[in-house]
CSV table of N, CA and C in Angstrom, one decimal:
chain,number,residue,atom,x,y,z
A,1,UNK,N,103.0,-72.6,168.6
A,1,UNK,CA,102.5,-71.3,168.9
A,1,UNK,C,103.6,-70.3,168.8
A,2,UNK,N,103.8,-69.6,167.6
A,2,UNK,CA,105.1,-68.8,167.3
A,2,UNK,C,104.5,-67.4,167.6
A,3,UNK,N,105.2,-66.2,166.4
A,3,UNK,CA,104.4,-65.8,166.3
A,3,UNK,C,103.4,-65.4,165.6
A,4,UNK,N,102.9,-66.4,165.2
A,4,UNK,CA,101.8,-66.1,164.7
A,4,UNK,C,100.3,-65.9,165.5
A,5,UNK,N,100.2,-66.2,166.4
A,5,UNK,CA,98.7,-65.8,167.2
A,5,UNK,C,99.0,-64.0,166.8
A,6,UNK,N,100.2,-63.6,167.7
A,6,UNK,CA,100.5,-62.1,167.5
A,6,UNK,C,99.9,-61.8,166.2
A,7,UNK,N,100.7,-62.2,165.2
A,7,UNK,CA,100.6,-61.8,163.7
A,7,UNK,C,99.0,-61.4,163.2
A,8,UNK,N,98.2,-62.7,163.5
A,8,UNK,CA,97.0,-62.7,163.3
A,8,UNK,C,95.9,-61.3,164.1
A,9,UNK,N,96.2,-61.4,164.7
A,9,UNK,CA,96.3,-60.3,165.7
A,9,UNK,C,96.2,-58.9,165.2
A,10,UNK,N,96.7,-58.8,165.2
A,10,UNK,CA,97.7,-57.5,164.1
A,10,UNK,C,97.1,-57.3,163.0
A,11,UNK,N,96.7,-58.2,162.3
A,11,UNK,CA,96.4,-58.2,161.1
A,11,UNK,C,94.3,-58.1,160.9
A,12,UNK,N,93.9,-59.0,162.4
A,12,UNK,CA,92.4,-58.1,162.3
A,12,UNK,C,92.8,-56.9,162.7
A,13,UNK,N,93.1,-56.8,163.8
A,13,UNK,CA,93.1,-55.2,164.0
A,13,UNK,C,93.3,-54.0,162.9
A,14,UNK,N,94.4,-54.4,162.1
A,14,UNK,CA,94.4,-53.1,160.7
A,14,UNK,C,93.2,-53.9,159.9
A,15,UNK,N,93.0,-55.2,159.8
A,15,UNK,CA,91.3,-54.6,158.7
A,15,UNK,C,90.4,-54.1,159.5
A,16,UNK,N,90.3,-54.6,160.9
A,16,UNK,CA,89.1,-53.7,161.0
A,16,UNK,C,88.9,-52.1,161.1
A,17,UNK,N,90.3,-51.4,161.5
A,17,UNK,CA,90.5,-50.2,161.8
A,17,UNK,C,90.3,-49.6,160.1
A,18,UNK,N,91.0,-50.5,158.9
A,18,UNK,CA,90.8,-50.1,157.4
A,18,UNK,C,89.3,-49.6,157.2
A,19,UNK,N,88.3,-51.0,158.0
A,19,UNK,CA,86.7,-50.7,157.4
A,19,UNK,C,86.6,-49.5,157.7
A,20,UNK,N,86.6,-49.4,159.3
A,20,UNK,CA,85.9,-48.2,159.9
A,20,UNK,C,86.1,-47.0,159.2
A,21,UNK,N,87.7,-47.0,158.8
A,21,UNK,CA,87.9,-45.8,158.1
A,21,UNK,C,87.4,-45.8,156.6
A,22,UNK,N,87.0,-46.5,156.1
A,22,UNK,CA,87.0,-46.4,154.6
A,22,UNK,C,85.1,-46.3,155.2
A,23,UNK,N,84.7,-46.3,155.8
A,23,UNK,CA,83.0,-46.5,156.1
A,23,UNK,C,83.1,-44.7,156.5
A,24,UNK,N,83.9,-44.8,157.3
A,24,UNK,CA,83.5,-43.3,157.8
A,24,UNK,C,83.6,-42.2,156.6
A,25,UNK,N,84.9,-42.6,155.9
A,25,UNK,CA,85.0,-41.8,154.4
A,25,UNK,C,83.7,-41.8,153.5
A,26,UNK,N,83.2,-43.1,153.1
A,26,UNK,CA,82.2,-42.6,152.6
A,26,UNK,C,81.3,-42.4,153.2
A,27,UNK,N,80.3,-42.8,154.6
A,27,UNK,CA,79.7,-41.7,155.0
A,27,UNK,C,79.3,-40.4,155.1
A,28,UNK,N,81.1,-40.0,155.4
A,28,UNK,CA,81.3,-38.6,154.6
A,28,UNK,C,80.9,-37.8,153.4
């Protein structure tokens, strides 16, 4: 258990924050 739990972590968090923004754009 290094860091990667963190890493992983990290790493949903910017895709999901990516969708929302690329969803909201096109909604736009």
């Amino acid at each position: 258990v290094r860091h990667e739990h963190h890493f992983n972590i990290y790493h949903a968090f910017f895709m999901i924050a990516c969708v929302m923004l690329t969803m909201r754009r096109m909604k736009f």
